[in-house]
XYZ file of N, CA and C in Angstrom:
582
model
N 0.638 -1.103 0.085
C -0.026 -0.057 0.142
C 0.863 1.316 -0.115
N 0.599 2.056 -0.931
C 1.724 3.139 -1.219
C 0.871 4.616 -0.344
N 1.922 5.389 0.044
C 1.614 6.505 0.969
C 1.042 7.579 -0.006
N 0.297 8.248 0.525
C 0.079 9.543 -0.477
C 1.077 10.257 -0.939
N 2.119 10.558 -0.171
C 3.334 11.121 -0.747
C 3.970 10.402 -2.192
N 3.744 8.899 -2.094
C 4.176 8.176 -3.354
C 3.287 8.565 -4.409
N 2.056 8.454 -4.232
C 0.977 8.961 -5.076
C 1.204 10.293 -5.695
N 1.405 11.296 -4.984
C 1.706 12.258 -5.360
C 2.863 12.627 -6.273
N 3.989 12.048 -5.841
C 5.094 11.798 -6.835
C 4.788 11.303 -8.131
N 4.119 10.019 -8.024
C 3.812 9.446 -9.230
C 2.979 10.561 -9.998
N 2.031 11.219 -9.576
C 1.268 11.911 -10.323
C 2.159 13.088 -11.108
N 3.113 13.568 -10.285
C 4.047 14.707 -10.886
C 4.708 13.976 -12.038
N 5.296 12.766 -11.826
C 5.959 12.016 -12.836
C 5.000 11.771 -14.097
N 3.834 11.386 -13.749
C 3.038 11.226 -14.855
C 2.670 12.434 -15.746
N 2.276 13.519 -14.950
C 2.139 14.701 -15.567
C 3.223 15.137 -16.187
N 4.423 15.073 -16.069
C 5.561 15.586 -16.654
C 5.740 14.435 -18.189
N 5.419 13.053 -17.702
C 5.883 12.293 -18.839
C 4.498 12.451 -19.879
N 3.274 12.520 -19.235
C 2.204 12.352 -20.131
C 1.621 13.868 -20.800
N 1.436 14.742 -19.759
C 0.941 16.040 -19.921
C 1.787 17.110 -20.640
N 3.164 17.092 -20.314
C 3.860 18.079 -20.671
C 4.295 18.046 -22.191
N 4.444 19.027 -22.892
C 5.112 19.017 -24.168
C 6.231 19.477 -24.460
N 7.087 19.068 -25.139
C 8.339 19.551 -25.453
C 8.433 21.108 -25.897
N 9.520 21.543 -25.315
C 9.514 23.080 -26.159
C 10.007 23.043 -27.279
N 9.315 24.029 -28.103
C 9.786 24.036 -29.711
C 11.356 23.729 -29.985
N 11.729 22.911 -30.719
C 12.948 22.517 -31.138
C 14.244 22.033 -30.054
N 13.324 21.265 -29.004
C 14.074 20.843 -28.031
C 13.682 19.462 -27.651
N 14.537 18.671 -27.153
C 14.014 17.397 -26.737
C 14.263 17.001 -25.384
N 14.638 18.059 -24.880
C 14.936 17.834 -23.223
C 14.125 18.977 -22.388
N 13.831 19.922 -23.167
C 13.034 20.952 -22.154
C 11.571 20.818 -22.432
N 10.617 21.136 -21.461
C 9.145 20.696 -21.430
C 8.520 22.090 -20.963
N 7.254 22.209 -21.425
C 6.209 23.379 -20.966
C 5.605 22.775 -19.878
N 5.321 23.397 -18.929
C 4.646 22.992 -17.643
C 3.594 23.906 -17.400
N 2.346 23.347 -16.890
C 1.363 24.462 -16.119
C 1.833 24.694 -14.725
N 2.458 25.744 -14.585
C 2.909 26.126 -13.098
C 1.745 25.977 -12.221
N 0.610 26.330 -12.287
C -0.547 26.159 -11.309
C -0.535 24.640 -11.026
N -0.873 23.783 -12.102
C -0.992 22.317 -11.551
C 0.355 21.653 -10.837
N 1.347 22.228 -11.261
C 2.638 21.709 -10.675
C 2.836 22.410 -9.061
N 2.451 23.551 -9.152
C 2.645 24.198 -7.853
C 1.630 23.596 -6.753
N 0.183 22.927 -7.263
C -0.762 22.431 -6.483
C -0.482 21.038 -5.891
N 0.242 20.141 -6.782
C 0.836 19.157 -6.549
C 2.082 19.187 -5.581
N 2.797 20.038 -5.662
C 3.974 20.428 -4.638
C 3.420 20.751 -3.420
N 2.552 21.665 -3.477
C 1.873 22.189 -2.057
C 1.058 21.185 -1.357
N 0.638 20.139 -1.941
C -0.092 18.895 -1.521
C 0.959 18.022 -0.790
N 2.427 17.758 -1.676
C 3.363 17.044 -1.380
C 3.833 17.548 0.076
N 4.194 19.007 0.192
C 4.575 19.765 1.381
C 3.875 19.341 2.413
N 2.369 19.394 2.322
C 1.455 19.412 3.433
C 1.645 17.641 3.957
N 1.654 16.743 3.124
C 1.752 15.394 3.515
C 2.869 15.057 4.174
N 4.067 15.605 3.706
C 5.346 14.988 4.260
C 5.315 14.953 5.529
N 5.198 16.172 6.487
C 5.036 15.898 8.173
C 3.985 15.001 8.571
N 2.882 14.628 7.667
C 2.377 13.681 8.359
C 2.967 12.397 8.200
N 3.531 11.823 7.159
C 4.230 10.722 6.920
C 5.492 10.627 7.750
N 6.268 11.612 8.227
C 7.224 11.543 9.133
C 6.770 11.482 10.551
N 5.492 11.991 10.823
C 4.991 11.821 12.118
C 4.634 10.155 12.256
N 4.210 9.701 11.371
C 3.677 8.124 11.400
C 4.897 7.494 11.495
N 6.079 7.807 10.920
C 7.224 7.075 11.309
C 7.751 7.083 12.378
N 7.654 8.414 13.082
C 8.281 8.539 14.481
C 7.418 7.883 15.339
N 6.259 7.665 15.031
C 5.604 6.740 16.143
C 5.740 5.308 16.136
N 6.199 4.934 14.786
C 6.698 3.488 14.842
C 8.150 3.320 15.454
N 8.824 4.233 15.633
C 10.003 4.613 16.153
C 9.875 4.696 17.474
N 8.832 5.258 17.870
C 8.530 5.192 19.310
C 8.044 3.928 19.921
N 7.247 3.360 19.047
C 6.786 1.922 19.504
C 8.125 1.092 19.792
N 9.283 1.227 19.103
C 10.373 0.762 19.468
C 10.622 0.307 21.200
N 10.525 1.702 22.099
C 10.504 1.890 23.463
C 9.473 0.800 24.141
N 8.385 0.955 23.561
C 7.332 0.278 24.212
C 7.493 -1.442 24.029
N 7.935 -1.561 22.857
C 8.362 -3.089 22.627
C 9.635 -3.625 23.641
N 10.721 -2.764 23.944
C 11.693 -2.936 24.874
C 11.285 -2.957 26.367
N 10.494 -2.035 26.459
C 9.856 -2.111 27.882
C 9.057 -3.540 28.244
N 8.285 -3.735 27.066
C 7.657 -4.994 27.239
C 8.194 -6.237 27.500
N 9.296 -6.262 26.561
C 10.248 -7.255 26.836
C 11.145 -7.202 28.118
N 11.585 -6.323 28.282
C 12.117 -6.150 29.911
C 11.051 -6.639 30.933
N 9.701 -6.211 30.852
C 8.801 -6.694 31.789
C 8.820 -7.933 31.757
N 8.645 -8.834 30.527
C 8.479 -10.195 30.529
C 9.839 -10.820 31.404
N 10.809 -10.189 30.910
C 12.023 -10.782 31.479
C 12.057 -10.734 32.874
N 11.918 -9.563 33.559
C 11.807 -9.647 34.736
C 10.490 -10.324 35.394
N 9.400 -10.542 34.911
C 8.807 -11.453 35.255
C 9.437 -13.012 35.664
N 9.696 -13.274 34.528
C 10.309 -14.712 34.217
C 11.499 -14.652 35.356
N 12.392 -13.927 35.590
C 13.291 -13.714 36.780
C 12.826 -13.814 38.022
N 11.765 -13.096 38.301
C 10.961 -13.189 39.460
C 10.401 -14.621 39.979
N 9.519 -15.137 38.778
C 9.025 -16.404 39.068
C 10.258 -17.442 39.287
N 11.298 -17.412 38.490
C 12.623 -18.321 39.007
C 12.944 -18.067 40.344
N 13.265 -16.698 40.799
C 13.464 -16.719 42.237
C 12.517 -17.261 42.974
N 11.292 -16.863 43.123
C 10.125 -17.614 43.833
C 10.179 -19.030 43.802
N 10.270 -19.597 42.726
C 10.493 -21.243 42.740
C 11.805 -21.674 43.430
N 13.008 -20.790 43.303
C 14.339 -21.233 44.007
C 14.034 -21.080 45.578
N 13.374 -20.030 45.815
C 12.886 -19.865 47.380
C 12.134 -21.081 47.946
N 11.082 -21.572 47.199
C 10.365 -22.479 47.587
C 11.145 -23.678 47.577
N 11.941 -24.131 46.585
C 12.720 -25.363 46.486
C 13.712 -25.263 47.716
N 14.518 -24.277 48.027
C 15.679 -24.247 48.890
C 14.827 -24.370 50.324
N 13.682 -23.862 50.512
C 13.061 -23.986 51.770
C 12.797 -25.369 52.409
N 12.771 -26.442 51.393
C 12.656 -27.701 52.084
C 14.036 -28.505 52.238
N 14.359 -28.531 53.400
C 15.453 -28.870 53.787
C 16.002 -30.320 53.127
N 15.372 -31.349 53.131
C 15.830 -32.618 52.688
C 16.256 -32.618 50.946
N 15.694 -31.622 50.273
C 15.877 -31.618 49.079
C 16.910 -30.326 48.566
N 17.385 -29.794 49.480
C 18.089 -28.595 49.364
C 18.763 -28.384 48.267
N 19.948 -29.436 47.964
C 20.865 -29.478 46.977
C 20.259 -29.638 45.826
N 19.236 -30.086 45.537
C 18.585 -30.674 44.365
C 17.785 -29.364 43.969
N 16.957 -28.785 44.907
C 16.404 -27.514 44.666
C 17.456 -26.256 44.420
N 18.499 -26.187 44.812
C 19.348 -25.249 44.757
C 20.092 -25.436 43.148
N 20.286 -27.007 42.791
C 20.811 -27.033 41.332
C 19.473 -26.607 40.238
N 18.305 -26.887 40.816
C 17.208 -26.747 39.782
C 16.940 -25.064 39.754
N 17.048 -24.700 41.010
C 16.613 -23.133 41.033
C 17.814 -22.328 40.009
N 19.056 -22.978 40.183
C 20.107 -21.989 39.257
C 19.679 -22.384 37.974
N 19.369 -23.536 37.586
C 18.987 -24.159 36.151
C 17.985 -23.115 35.623
N 16.749 -22.975 36.517
C 15.617 -22.006 35.720
C 16.099 -20.871 35.834
N 16.956 -20.174 36.902
C 17.593 -18.727 36.717
C 18.327 -18.570 35.454
N 19.055 -19.411 35.093
C 19.801 -19.519 34.127
C 18.949 -19.406 32.734
N 18.172 -20.419 32.530
C 17.228 -20.416 31.648
C 16.456 -19.459 31.398
N 15.769 -18.748 32.549
C 14.901 -17.507 32.466
C 15.815 -16.162 32.117
N 17.007 -16.309 32.341
C 18.073 -14.983 32.158
C 18.230 -15.177 30.446
N 18.418 -16.192 30.140
C 18.806 -16.634 28.631
C 17.473 -16.290 27.937
N 16.379 -16.927 28.177
C 15.208 -16.541 27.606
C 14.806 -14.910 27.552
N 14.888 -14.260 28.781
C 14.733 -12.932 28.678
C 15.840 -11.951 28.042
N 17.005 -12.519 28.077
C 18.139 -11.796 27.131
C 17.604 -12.256 25.595
N 17.188 -13.179 25.326
C 16.995 -13.368 23.685
C 15.825 -12.593 23.544
N 14.563 -12.395 24.375
C 13.564 -11.575 23.999
C 13.991 -10.125 24.074
N 15.018 -9.579 24.867
C 15.133 -8.303 24.539
C 16.281 -7.972 23.311
N 16.910 -9.233 23.242
C 17.895 -8.852 21.782
C 17.053 -8.934 20.748
N 16.037 -9.803 20.712
C 14.989 -9.795 19.398
C 14.069 -8.503 19.301
N 13.647 -8.077 20.448
C 12.897 -6.922 20.355
C 13.877 -5.668 19.825
N 15.045 -5.688 20.304
C 15.988 -4.655 19.937
C 16.068 -4.879 18.525
N 16.722 -5.634 17.920
C 16.767 -6.051 16.348
C 15.705 -5.586 15.731
N 14.472 -6.097 16.189
C 13.134 -5.667 15.293
C 12.857 -4.294 15.472
N 13.056 -3.588 16.698
C 12.774 -2.222 16.782
C 13.894 -1.478 15.907
N 15.199 -1.992 15.908
C 16.040 -1.222 14.940
C 15.938 -1.382 13.420
N 15.170 -2.598 13.160
C 15.141 -2.557 11.777
C 13.803 -1.865 11.394
N 12.698 -1.495 12.033
C 11.439 -0.762 12.025
C 12.276 0.706 11.835
N 12.943 0.996 12.816
C 13.503 2.431 12.523
C 14.391 2.558 11.312
N 15.447 1.636 11.182
C 16.055 1.900 9.703
C 15.113 2.057 8.463
N 14.177 1.092 8.603
C 13.234 1.129 7.349
C 12.674 2.619 7.231
N 12.031 2.848 8.216
C 11.474 4.136 8.549
C 12.236 5.397 8.065
N 13.163 5.441 8.479
C 14.339 6.333 8.101
C 14.740 6.282 6.741
N 14.727 5.068 6.209
C 15.095 4.956 4.660
C 14.070 5.363 3.578
N 12.756 4.942 4.456
C 11.611 5.270 3.391
C 11.254 6.778 3.395
N 11.625 7.494 4.449
C 11.314 8.801 4.506
C 12.484 9.543 3.644
N 13.808 9.107 3.591
C 14.626 9.545 3.094
C 14.401 9.442 1.454
N 13.934 8.377 0.928
C 13.738 8.005 -0.352
C 12.578 9.192 -0.833
N 11.589 9.311 0.058
C 10.580 10.118 -0.328
C 10.920 11.562 -0.786
N 11.929 12.115 0.322
C 12.526 13.361 0.355
C 13.490 13.402 -0.810
N 14.131 12.392 -1.399
C 15.052 12.322 -2.200
C 14.407 12.640 -3.693
N 13.290 11.939 -3.639
C 12.305 11.919 -4.633
C 11.818 13.533 -5.001
N 11.245 13.952 -3.946
C 10.679 15.406 -3.808
C 11.871 16.549 -4.249
N 13.045 16.094 -3.510
C 14.199 17.273 -4.134
C 14.718 16.851 -5.708
N 14.506 15.824 -6.217
C 14.942 15.531 -7.521
C 13.796 16.507 -8.365
N 12.516 16.268 -8.030
C 11.420 16.811 -8.739
C 11.666 18.336 -8.765
N 11.818 18.797 -7.476
C 11.818 20.280 -7.420
C 13.044 20.915 -7.837
N 14.209 20.088 -7.888
C 15.327 20.566 -8.467
C 15.418 20.741 -10.167
N 14.573 19.526 -10.641
C 14.293 19.631 -12.077
C 13.466 20.836 -12.600
N 12.582 21.054 -11.722
C 11.387 22.153 -12.130
C 12.119 23.499 -12.076
N 13.196 23.599 -10.736
C 14.045 25.003 -10.725
C 14.707 25.007 -12.001
N 15.381 23.928 -12.413
C 16.329 24.201 -13.348
C 15.546 24.513 -14.931
N 14.638 23.895 -14.989
C 13.738 23.870 -16.098
C 13.116 25.585 -16.237
N 12.714 26.076 -15.135
C 12.185 27.450 -15.003
C 13.327 28.502 -15.331
N 14.645 28.243 -14.638
C 15.496 28.836 -14.895
C 16.043 29.372 -16.395
N 16.114 27.940 -17.169
C 16.390 27.938 -18.494
C 15.442 28.696 -19.197
N 14.073 28.492 -18.857
C 12.923 29.217 -19.551
C 13.244 30.800 -19.477
N 13.541 31.153 -18.285
C 13.706 32.370 -17.883
C 14.786 33.014 -18.520
N 15.876 32.359 -18.755
C 17.281 32.795 -19.302
C 17.137 33.206 -20.908
N 16.237 31.879 -21.462
C 15.803 32.182 -22.874
C 15.161 33.217 -23.202
N 14.061 33.710 -22.317
C 13.042 34.516 -22.295
C 13.823 35.974 -22.483
N 14.952 36.203 -21.396
C 15.842 37.459 -21.614
C 16.450 37.560 -22.771
N 17.067 36.314 -23.416
C 17.934 36.387 -24.517
C 17.159 36.920 -25.738
N 15.901 36.122 -25.694
C 14.916 36.445 -26.848
C 14.531 37.864 -26.849
N 14.216 38.502 -25.450
C 13.778 40.017 -25.568
C 14.890 40.841 -25.959
N 16.206 40.479 -25.541
C 17.278 41.453 -25.917
C 17.620 41.216 -27.497
N 17.428 40.029 -28.179
C 17.547 40.115 -29.520
C 16.229 40.999 -30.151
N 15.211 40.952 -29.874
C 13.919 41.687 -30.314
C 14.341 43.185 -30.140
N 14.801 43.323 -29.074
C 15.225 44.939 -28.639
C 16.047 45.304 -29.785
N 17.247 44.585 -29.800
C 18.337 44.864 -30.922
C 17.663 45.222 -32.132
N 16.771 44.420 -32.711
C 16.240 44.378 -33.904
C 15.488 45.741 -34.178
N 14.556 45.925 -32.870
C 13.766 47.198 -33.344
C 14.747 48.376 -33.327
N 15.694 48.429 -32.348
C 16.860 49.608 -32.572
C 17.260 49.735 -33.978
N 17.699 48.381 -34.606
C 18.435 48.781 -35.913
C 17.257 49.097 -36.979
N 16.100 48.585 -36.810
C 14.948 49.083 -37.746
C 14.711 50.452 -37.681
N 14.694 50.866 -36.490
C 14.419 52.562 -36.238
C 15.556 53.216 -36.971
N 16.648 52.784 -36.639
C 17.946 53.566 -36.966
C 17.890 53.507 -38.503
N 17.587 52.501 -39.133
C 17.533 52.517 -40.671
C 16.569 53.342 -41.159
N 15.306 53.277 -40.491
C 14.051 54.253 -41.135
C 14.351 55.654 -41.032
N 15.197 56.180 -39.828
C 15.547 57.473 -39.498
C 16.449 57.856 -40.879
N 17.596 57.070 -41.087
C 18.624 57.227 -42.187
C 17.988 57.526 -43.576
N 17.000 56.524 -43.615
C 16.417 56.425 -44.970
C 15.503 57.870 -45.043
N 14.968 58.120 -43.902
C 14.036 59.397 -44.081
C 14.731 60.779 -43.964
N 15.550 60.719 -43.033
C 16.165 62.114 -43.030
C 17.665 62.329 -43.376
N 18.354 60.861 -43.122
C 19.753 61.028 -43.446
C 20.241 60.831 -42.173
N 21.470 60.519 -42.001
C 22.247 60.082 -40.868
C 22.240 61.136 -39.556
N 22.256 62.259 -40.042
C 22.425 63.480 -39.080
C 21.027 63.282 -38.248
N 19.702 63.204 -38.772
C 18.623 63.176 -37.930
C 18.551 61.995 -36.936
N 19.106 60.878 -37.278
C 19.272 59.899 -36.064
C 20.168 60.364 -34.975
N 21.272 60.840 -35.218
C 22.252 61.404 -34.256
C 21.381 62.457 -33.359
N 20.859 63.395 -33.921
C 19.922 64.363 -33.087
C 18.901 63.562 -32.275
N 18.498 62.693 -32.740
C 17.188 62.221 -32.051
C 17.618 61.035 -30.945
N 18.863 60.695 -31.023
C 19.606 59.731 -29.956
C 19.043 58.396 -30.255
N 18.658 57.620 -29.218
C 18.094 56.425 -29.505
C 16.762 56.367 -29.710
N 15.912 57.545 -29.530
C 14.695 57.701 -29.661
C 13.806 56.844 -28.942
N 14.188 56.891 -27.385
C 13.237 56.168 -26.208
C 12.299 57.183 -25.671
């Protein structure tokens, strides 16, 4: 089951691949609907904190798992100690009780340690998975935002260059009109005619 963040990232990728058209005379630059892309990015920003909170809860559950494992271990040790006390209290089987009690305590301690170790391993795996998943989501978002920023920067630079070329053409055309109409002196007197 994918998260809403993954769905939004897929929507952005589908939008770029399916709905965006290439810029004229380019095979790498595309034209995007800024409002649509901004809407998807806004939703992505709103959903990211929810996903992170969800994984923080999973990480917080690690402490609950460890506490539960410790409680079980303490209960087993306490049961073992109670049994030891009961066995030792009987005088005629004191040696046997002592040996059995030690064996029970050893087994209970080993089982308790195994429970704590397994709980720690499981909690660390959950934590690492949650961190990796969150990092993957953020890496995807970073890539999309960077690509969008590069695309808009390129378009802006292209627009400035195009306007400068148009401006130069208009200046030349005006200069030629003035020269043809009045001669070269008239243009010098009018300046650049702005």
